[in-house]
Short mmCIF file of C-alpha atoms in Angstrom, two decimals:
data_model
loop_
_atom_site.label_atom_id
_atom_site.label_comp_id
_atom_site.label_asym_id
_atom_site.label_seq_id
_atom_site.Cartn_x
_atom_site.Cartn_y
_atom_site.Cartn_z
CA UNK A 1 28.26 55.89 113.39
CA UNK A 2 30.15 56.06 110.52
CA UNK A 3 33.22 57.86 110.87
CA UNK A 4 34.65 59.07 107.83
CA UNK A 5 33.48 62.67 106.73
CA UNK A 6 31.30 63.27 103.98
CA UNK A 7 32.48 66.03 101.32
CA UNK A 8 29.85 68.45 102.74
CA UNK A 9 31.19 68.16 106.44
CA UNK A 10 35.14 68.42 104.70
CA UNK A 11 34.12 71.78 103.00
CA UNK A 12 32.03 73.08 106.49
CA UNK A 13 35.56 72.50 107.93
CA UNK A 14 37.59 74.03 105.64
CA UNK A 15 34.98 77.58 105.16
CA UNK A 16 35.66 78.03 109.03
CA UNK A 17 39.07 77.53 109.31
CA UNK A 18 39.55 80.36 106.63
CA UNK A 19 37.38 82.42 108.38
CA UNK A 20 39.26 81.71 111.59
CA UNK A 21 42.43 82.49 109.92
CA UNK A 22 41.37 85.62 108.86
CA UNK A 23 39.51 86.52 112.43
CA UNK A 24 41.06 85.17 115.25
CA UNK A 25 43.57 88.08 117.07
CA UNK A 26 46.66 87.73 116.56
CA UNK A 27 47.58 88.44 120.12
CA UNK A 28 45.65 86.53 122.97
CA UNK A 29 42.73 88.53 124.12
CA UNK A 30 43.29 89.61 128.10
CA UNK A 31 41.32 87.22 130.70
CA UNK A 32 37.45 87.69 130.95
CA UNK A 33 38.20 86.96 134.43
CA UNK A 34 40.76 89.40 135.09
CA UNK A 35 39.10 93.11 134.66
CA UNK A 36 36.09 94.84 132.68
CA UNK A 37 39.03 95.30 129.58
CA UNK A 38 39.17 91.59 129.26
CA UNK A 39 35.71 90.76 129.42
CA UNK A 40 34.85 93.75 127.06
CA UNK A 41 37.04 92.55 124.45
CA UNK A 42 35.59 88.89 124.69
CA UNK A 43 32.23 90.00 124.26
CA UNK A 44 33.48 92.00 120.98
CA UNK A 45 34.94 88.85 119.94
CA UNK A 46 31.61 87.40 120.36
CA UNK A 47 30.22 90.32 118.09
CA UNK A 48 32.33 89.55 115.52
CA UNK A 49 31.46 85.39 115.68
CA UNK A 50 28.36 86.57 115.37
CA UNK A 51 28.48 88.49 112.30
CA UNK A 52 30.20 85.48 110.64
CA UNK A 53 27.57 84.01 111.91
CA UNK A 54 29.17 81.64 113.44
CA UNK A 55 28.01 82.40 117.18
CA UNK A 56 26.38 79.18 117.86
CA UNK A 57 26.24 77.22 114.67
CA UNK A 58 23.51 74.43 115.84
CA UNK A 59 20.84 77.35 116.40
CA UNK A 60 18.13 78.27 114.35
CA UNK A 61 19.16 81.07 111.54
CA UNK A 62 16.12 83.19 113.23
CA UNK A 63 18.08 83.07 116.23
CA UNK A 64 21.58 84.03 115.00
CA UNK A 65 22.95 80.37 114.23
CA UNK A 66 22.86 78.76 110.88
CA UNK A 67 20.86 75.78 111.82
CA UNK A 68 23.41 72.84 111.48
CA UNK A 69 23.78 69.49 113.42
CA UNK A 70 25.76 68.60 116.25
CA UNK A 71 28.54 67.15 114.08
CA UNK A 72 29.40 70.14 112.75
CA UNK A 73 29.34 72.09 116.00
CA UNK A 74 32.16 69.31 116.89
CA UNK A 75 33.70 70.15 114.02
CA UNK A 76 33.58 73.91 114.01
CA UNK A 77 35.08 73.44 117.51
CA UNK A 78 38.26 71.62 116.03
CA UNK A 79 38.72 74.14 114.06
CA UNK A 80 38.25 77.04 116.11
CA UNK A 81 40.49 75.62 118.70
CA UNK A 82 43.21 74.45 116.50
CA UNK A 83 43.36 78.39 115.69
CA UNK A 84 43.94 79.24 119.27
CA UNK A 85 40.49 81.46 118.93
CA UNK A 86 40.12 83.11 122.43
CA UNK A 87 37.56 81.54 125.00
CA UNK A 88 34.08 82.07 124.92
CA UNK A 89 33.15 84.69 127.82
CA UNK A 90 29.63 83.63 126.92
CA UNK A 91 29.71 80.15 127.57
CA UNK A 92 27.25 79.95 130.39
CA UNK A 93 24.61 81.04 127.74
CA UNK A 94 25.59 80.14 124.71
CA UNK A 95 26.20 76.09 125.87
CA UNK A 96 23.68 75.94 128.51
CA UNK A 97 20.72 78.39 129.11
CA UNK A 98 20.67 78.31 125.17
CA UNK A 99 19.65 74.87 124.69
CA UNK A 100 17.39 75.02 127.47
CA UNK A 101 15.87 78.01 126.09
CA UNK A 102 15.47 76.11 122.69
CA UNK A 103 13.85 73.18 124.69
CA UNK A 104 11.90 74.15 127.38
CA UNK A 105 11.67 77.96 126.78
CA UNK A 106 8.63 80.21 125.22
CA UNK A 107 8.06 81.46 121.80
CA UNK A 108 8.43 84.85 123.46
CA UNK A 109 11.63 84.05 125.40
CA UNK A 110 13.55 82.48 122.95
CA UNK A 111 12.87 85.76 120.64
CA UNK A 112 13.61 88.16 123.46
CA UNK A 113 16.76 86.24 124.80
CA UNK A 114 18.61 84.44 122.34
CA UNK A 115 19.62 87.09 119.23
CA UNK A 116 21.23 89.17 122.33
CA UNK A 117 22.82 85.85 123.77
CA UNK A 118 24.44 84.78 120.40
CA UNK A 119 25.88 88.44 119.49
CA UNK A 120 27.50 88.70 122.92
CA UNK A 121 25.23 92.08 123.96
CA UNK A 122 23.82 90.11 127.00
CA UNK A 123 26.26 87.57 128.94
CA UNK A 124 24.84 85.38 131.42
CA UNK A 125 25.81 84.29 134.64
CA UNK A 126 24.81 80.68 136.42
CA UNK A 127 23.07 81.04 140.02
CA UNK A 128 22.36 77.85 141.18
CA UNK A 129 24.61 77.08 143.99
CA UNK A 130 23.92 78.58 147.31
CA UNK A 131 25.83 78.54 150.51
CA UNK A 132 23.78 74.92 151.86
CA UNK A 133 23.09 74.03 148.45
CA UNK A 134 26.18 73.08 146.15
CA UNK A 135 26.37 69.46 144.46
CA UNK A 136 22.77 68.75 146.42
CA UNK A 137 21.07 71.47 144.19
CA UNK A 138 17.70 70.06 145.54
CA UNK A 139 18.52 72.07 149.06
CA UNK A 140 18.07 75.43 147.12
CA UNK A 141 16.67 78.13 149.81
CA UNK A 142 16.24 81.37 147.36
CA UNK A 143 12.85 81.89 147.17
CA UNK A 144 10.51 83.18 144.28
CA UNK A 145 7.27 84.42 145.51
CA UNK A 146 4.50 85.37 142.85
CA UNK A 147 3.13 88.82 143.51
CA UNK A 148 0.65 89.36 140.74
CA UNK A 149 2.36 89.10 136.87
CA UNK A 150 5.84 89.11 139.15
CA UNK A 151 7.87 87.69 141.05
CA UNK A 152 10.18 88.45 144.16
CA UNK A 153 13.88 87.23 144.04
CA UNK A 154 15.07 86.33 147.72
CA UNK A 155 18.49 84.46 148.52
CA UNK A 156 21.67 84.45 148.73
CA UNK A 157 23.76 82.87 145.54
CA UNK A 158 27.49 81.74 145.39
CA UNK A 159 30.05 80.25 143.10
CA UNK A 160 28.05 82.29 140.64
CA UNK A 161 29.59 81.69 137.36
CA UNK A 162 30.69 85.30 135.40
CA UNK A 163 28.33 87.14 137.77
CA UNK A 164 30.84 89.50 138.51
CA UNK A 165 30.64 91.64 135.36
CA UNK A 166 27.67 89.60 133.57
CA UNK A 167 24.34 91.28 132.52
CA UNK A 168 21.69 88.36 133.07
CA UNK A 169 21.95 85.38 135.32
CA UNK A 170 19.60 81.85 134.83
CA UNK A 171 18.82 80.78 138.86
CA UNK A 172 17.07 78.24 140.47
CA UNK A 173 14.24 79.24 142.95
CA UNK A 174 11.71 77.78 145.59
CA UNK A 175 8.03 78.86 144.32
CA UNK A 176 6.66 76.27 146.53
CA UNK A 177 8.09 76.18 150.04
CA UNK A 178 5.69 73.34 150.82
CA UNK A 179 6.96 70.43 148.26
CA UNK A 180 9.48 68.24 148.39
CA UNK A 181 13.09 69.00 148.17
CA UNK A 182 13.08 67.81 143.91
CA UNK A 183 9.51 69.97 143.92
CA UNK A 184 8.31 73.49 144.17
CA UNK A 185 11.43 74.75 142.14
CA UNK A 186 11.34 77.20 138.84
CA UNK A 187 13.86 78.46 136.77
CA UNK A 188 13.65 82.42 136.69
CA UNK A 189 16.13 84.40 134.62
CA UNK A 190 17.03 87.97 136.29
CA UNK A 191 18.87 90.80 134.97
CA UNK A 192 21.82 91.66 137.16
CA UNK A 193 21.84 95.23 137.20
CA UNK A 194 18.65 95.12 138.86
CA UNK A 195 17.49 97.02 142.44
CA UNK A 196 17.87 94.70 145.23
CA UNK A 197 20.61 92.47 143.36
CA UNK A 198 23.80 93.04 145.20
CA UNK A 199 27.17 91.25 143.81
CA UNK A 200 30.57 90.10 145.95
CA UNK A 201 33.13 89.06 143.76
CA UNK A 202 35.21 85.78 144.69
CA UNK A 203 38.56 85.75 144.23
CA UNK A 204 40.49 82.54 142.92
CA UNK A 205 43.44 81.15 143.70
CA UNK A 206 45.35 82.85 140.92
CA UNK A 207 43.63 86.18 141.93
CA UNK A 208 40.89 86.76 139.22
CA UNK A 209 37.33 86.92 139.94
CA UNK A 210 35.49 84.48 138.10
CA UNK A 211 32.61 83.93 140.42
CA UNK A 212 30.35 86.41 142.27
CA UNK A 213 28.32 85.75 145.38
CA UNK A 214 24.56 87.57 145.08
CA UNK A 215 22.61 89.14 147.46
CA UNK A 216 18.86 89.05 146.13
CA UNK A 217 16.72 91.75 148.29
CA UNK A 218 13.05 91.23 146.96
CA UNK A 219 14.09 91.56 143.21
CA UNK A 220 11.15 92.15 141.18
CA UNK A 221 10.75 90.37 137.58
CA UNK A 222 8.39 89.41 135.04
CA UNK A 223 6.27 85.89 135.94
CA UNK A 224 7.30 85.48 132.02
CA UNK A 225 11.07 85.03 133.24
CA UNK A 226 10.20 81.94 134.21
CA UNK A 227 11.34 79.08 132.00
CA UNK A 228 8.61 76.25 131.60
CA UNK A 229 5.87 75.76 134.44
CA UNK A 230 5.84 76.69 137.64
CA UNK A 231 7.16 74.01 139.83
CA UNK A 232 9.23 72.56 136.75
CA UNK A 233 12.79 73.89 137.50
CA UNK A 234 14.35 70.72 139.18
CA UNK A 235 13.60 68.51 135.73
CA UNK A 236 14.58 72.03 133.93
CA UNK A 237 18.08 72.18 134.94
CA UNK A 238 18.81 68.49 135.28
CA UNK A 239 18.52 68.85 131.14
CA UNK A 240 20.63 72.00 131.21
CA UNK A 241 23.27 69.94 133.46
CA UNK A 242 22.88 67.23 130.61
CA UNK A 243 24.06 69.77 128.18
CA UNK A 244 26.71 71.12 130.84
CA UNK A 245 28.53 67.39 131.72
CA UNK A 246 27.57 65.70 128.78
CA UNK A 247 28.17 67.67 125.35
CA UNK A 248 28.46 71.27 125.16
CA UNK A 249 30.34 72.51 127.80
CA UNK A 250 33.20 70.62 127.26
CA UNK A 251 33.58 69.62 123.79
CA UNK A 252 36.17 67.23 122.85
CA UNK A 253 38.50 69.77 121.12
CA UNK A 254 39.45 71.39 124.15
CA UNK A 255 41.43 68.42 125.50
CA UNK A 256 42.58 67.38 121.73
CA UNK A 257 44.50 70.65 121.85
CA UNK A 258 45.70 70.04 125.12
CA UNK A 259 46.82 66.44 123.82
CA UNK A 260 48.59 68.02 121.15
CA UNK A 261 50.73 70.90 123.10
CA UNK A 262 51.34 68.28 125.44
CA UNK A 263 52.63 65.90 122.75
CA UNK A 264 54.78 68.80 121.70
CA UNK A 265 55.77 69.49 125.01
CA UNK A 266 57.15 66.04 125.40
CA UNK A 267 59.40 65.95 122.00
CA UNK A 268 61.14 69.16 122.86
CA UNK A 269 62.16 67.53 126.26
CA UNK A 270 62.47 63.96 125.25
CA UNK A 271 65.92 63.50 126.05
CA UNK A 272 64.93 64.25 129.78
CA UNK A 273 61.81 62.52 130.02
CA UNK A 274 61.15 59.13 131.76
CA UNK A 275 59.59 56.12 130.18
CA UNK A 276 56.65 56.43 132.52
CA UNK A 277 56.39 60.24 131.37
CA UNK A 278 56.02 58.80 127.59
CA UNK A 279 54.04 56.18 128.33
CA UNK A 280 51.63 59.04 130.00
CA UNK A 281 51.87 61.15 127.01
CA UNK A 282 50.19 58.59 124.85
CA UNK A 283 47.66 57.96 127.41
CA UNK A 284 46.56 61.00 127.42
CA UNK A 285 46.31 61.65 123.35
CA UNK A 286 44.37 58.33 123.65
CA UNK A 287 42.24 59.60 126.22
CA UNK A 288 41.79 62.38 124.27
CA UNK A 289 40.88 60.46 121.40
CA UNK A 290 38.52 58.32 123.10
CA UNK A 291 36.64 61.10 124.86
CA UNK A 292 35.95 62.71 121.37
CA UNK A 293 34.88 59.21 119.85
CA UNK A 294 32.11 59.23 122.42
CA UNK A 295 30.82 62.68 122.04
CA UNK A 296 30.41 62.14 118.67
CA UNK A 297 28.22 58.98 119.14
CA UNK A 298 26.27 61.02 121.46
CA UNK A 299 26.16 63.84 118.46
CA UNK A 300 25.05 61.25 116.52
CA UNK A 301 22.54 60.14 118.47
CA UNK A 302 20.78 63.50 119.41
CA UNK A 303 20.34 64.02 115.81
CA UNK A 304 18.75 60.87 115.12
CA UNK A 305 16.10 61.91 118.00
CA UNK A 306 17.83 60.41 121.40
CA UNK A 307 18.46 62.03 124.50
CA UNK A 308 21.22 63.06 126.88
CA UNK A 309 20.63 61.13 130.13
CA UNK A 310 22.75 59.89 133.40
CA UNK A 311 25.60 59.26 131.11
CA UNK A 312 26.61 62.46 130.88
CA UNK A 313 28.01 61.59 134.43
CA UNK A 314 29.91 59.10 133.10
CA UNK A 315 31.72 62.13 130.87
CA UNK A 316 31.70 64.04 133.08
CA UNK A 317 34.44 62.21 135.23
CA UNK A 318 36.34 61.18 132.50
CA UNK A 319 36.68 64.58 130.83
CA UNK A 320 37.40 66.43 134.37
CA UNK A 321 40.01 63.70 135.70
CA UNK A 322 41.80 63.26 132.10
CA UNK A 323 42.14 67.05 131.98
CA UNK A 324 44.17 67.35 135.81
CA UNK A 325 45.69 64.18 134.17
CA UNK A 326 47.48 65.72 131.42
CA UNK A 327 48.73 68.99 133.21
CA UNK A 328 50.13 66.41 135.77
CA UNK A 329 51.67 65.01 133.24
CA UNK A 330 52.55 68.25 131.25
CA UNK A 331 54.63 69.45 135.07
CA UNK A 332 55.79 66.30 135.68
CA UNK A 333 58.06 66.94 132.31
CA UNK A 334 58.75 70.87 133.03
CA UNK A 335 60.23 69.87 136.65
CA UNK A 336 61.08 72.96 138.70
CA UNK A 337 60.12 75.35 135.54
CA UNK A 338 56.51 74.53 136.23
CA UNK A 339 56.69 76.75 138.99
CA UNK A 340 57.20 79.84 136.45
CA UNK A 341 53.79 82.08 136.67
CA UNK A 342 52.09 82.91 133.12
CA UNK A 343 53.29 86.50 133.46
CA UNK A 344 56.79 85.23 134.03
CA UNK A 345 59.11 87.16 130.96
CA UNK A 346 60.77 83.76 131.02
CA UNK A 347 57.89 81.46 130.87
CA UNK A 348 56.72 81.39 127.45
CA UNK A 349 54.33 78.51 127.22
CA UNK A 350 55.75 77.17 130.57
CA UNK A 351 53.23 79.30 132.88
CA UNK A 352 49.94 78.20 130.43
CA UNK A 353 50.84 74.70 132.09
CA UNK A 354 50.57 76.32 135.62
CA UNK A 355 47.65 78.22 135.04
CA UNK A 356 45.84 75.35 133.41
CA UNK A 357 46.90 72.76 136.05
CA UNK A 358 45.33 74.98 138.38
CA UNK A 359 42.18 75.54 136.75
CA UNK A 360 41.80 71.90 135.87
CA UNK A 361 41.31 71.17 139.99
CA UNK A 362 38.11 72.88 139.50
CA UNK A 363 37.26 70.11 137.22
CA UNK A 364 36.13 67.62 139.47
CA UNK A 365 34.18 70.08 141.33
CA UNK A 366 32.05 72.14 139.12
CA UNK A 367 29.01 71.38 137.12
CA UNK A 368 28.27 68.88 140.04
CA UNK A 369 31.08 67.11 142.01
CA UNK A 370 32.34 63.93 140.73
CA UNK A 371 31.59 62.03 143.97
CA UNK A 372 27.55 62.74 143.33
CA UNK A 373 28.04 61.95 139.38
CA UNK A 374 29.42 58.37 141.26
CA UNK A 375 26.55 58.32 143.34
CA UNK A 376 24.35 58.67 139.89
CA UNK A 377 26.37 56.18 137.92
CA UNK A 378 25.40 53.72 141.01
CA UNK A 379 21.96 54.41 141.36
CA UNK A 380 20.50 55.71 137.64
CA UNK A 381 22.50 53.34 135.63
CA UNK A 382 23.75 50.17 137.45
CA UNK A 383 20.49 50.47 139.41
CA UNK A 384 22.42 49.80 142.46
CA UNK A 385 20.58 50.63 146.29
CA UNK A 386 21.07 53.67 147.77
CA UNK A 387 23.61 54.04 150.61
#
């Protein structure tokens, strides 16, 4: 990998942070989470990416993307969060059914699904987990049963990422009752406004509802929802989960910014910081650092025709425990002001450090807990015996 930027990558970089700096609000968009307002003007800001056409750079032009590599997706994501661009509502789509879609999906399906997906006129929701059937996705219940060119949606979903105001969702489903547990799954995509879907929103701990539980009461959709073979779900999403833990979901940018604020952080309050509180502060820009070196190897590995595999577990640890890491870190500075909410008058960037402190405890948890990305390190890569 060589890592010095060719003149073509340095000008990429430079045409989108114009663009960015002539785009991105100048006020912080409301929360996607927090009420149909926020998540309305999200997906305009989507609509607008789009017609810069920079939605989703890596796809296909035919698609709404402008067909570039992986390097400068990581690079387009420095840039759009070093301008404090607002977070992608979309992201469930965009990063992961996306790339599946590209992959596994249909001629037909990736002409009826993705141009809506990349201008933000159809957000997606993730329903995988289910009440018995969190990190051990194999223990999936909902059922799909074919009844002639359909099929019939039956099950109960949770933890259901953006389902609460979403249009579409991507869920996992038991065509073959019969199988084995990894067996007899398909992945079916579902609109959400449809009869017999039934939503539940979930609140969180700081009150917004970014997950839905869904009812599913005999939901009839096309058998051409159904991404690859029937029967071919479980090998299906373990790829999208590649793209979730290993690469798009979490791109190195994201904690490089949080690095940086946190470096900044640290020099307006050196004269009451500990040693150890330094000493944490550069461990976490060199974590930071590190974690972005390693994406791009993968980048540059994908391009030149690898795959993502049971490493992504391996970054998927790293990038969920660095990130509650630094906000420990970032509190640990701010003392009793830490407690300030984000809609504290008073805050000012104080209550960002609270909010995202909180949200990074989710870290370890979603897109499969760390304890079972452990249990694949063990088994899938150090070939160790199962317990």
């Amino acid at each position: 990998m060589d890592l010095r930027y060719t003149d073509e990558q340095q000008a990429f970089r430079a045409e989108v942070r114009d663009w960015m700096a002539a785009n991105v609000p100048a006020d912080p968009l409301p929360s996607f989470d927090g009420g149909r307002a926020g998540f309305e003007a999200h997906r305009d800001w989507e609509a607008r990416l789009n017609a810069g056409r920079w939605g989703m750079v890596t796809w296909p032009e035919a698609y709404g993307g402008r067909g570039l590599d992986l390097i400068r997706w990581l690079i387009f994501e420095e840039e759009y969060y070093a301008a404090g661009a607002p977070l992608r509502v979309n992201q469930n789509g965009i990063f992961l059914l996306g790339p599946t879609l590209m992959e596994y999906g249909s001629q037909e399906q990736k002409a009826r699904f993705l141009p809506p997906m990349a201008t933000g006129e159809e957000i997606w929701a993730q329903a995988w987990s289910e009440p018995q059937a969190g990190s051990d996705l194999a223990a999936v219940r909902a059922k799909a049963v074919r009844d002639g060119d359909s099929y019939l949606l039956s099950g109960h979903k949770i933890w259901s990422s953006r389902a609460v105001m979403a249009d579409w969702a991507f869920g996992l489903f038991r065509t073959d009752p019969a199988s084995e547990r990894h067996k007899g799954l398909s992945l079916i995509l579902f609109p959400l406004d449809a009869e017999g879907v039934r939503r539940q929103a979930i609140a969180q701990i700081n009150g917004e509802t970014g997950f839905a539980e869904l009812f599913l009461d005999e939901v009839r959709v096309p058998a051409g929802n159904r991404v690859g073979a029937e029967g071919e779900g479980w090998r299906i999403c373990m790829a999208t989960a590649g793209f979730e833990r290993g690469l798009m979901l979490r791109s190195p940018a994201r904690f490089q910014m949080t690095a940086r604020r946190l470096v900044e952080l640290y020099e307006a309050n050196r004269e009451t910081c500990t040693p150890a509180q330094r000493d944490a502060v550069a461990e976490a820009w060199m974590a930071a650092e590190a974690y972005a070196l390693s994406i791009y190897a993968t980048a540059s590995r994908l391009i030149a025709g690898g795959s993502i595999g049971a490493e992504a577990s391996l970054n998927k640890i790293f990038w969920s425990e660095m990130d509650i890491k630094m906000h420990e870190t970032a509190l640990a500075i701010l003392g009793a002001r830490a407690e300030l909410l984000p809609t504290a008058s008073a805050a000012g960037d104080v209550g960002r450090w609270l909010d995202g402190y909180l949200f990074s405890l989710a870290g370890p948890i979603y897109a499969g807990t760390n304890e079972i990305q452990r249990n694949i390190i063990a088994e899938r890569l150090l070939g160790l015996p199962r317990g």
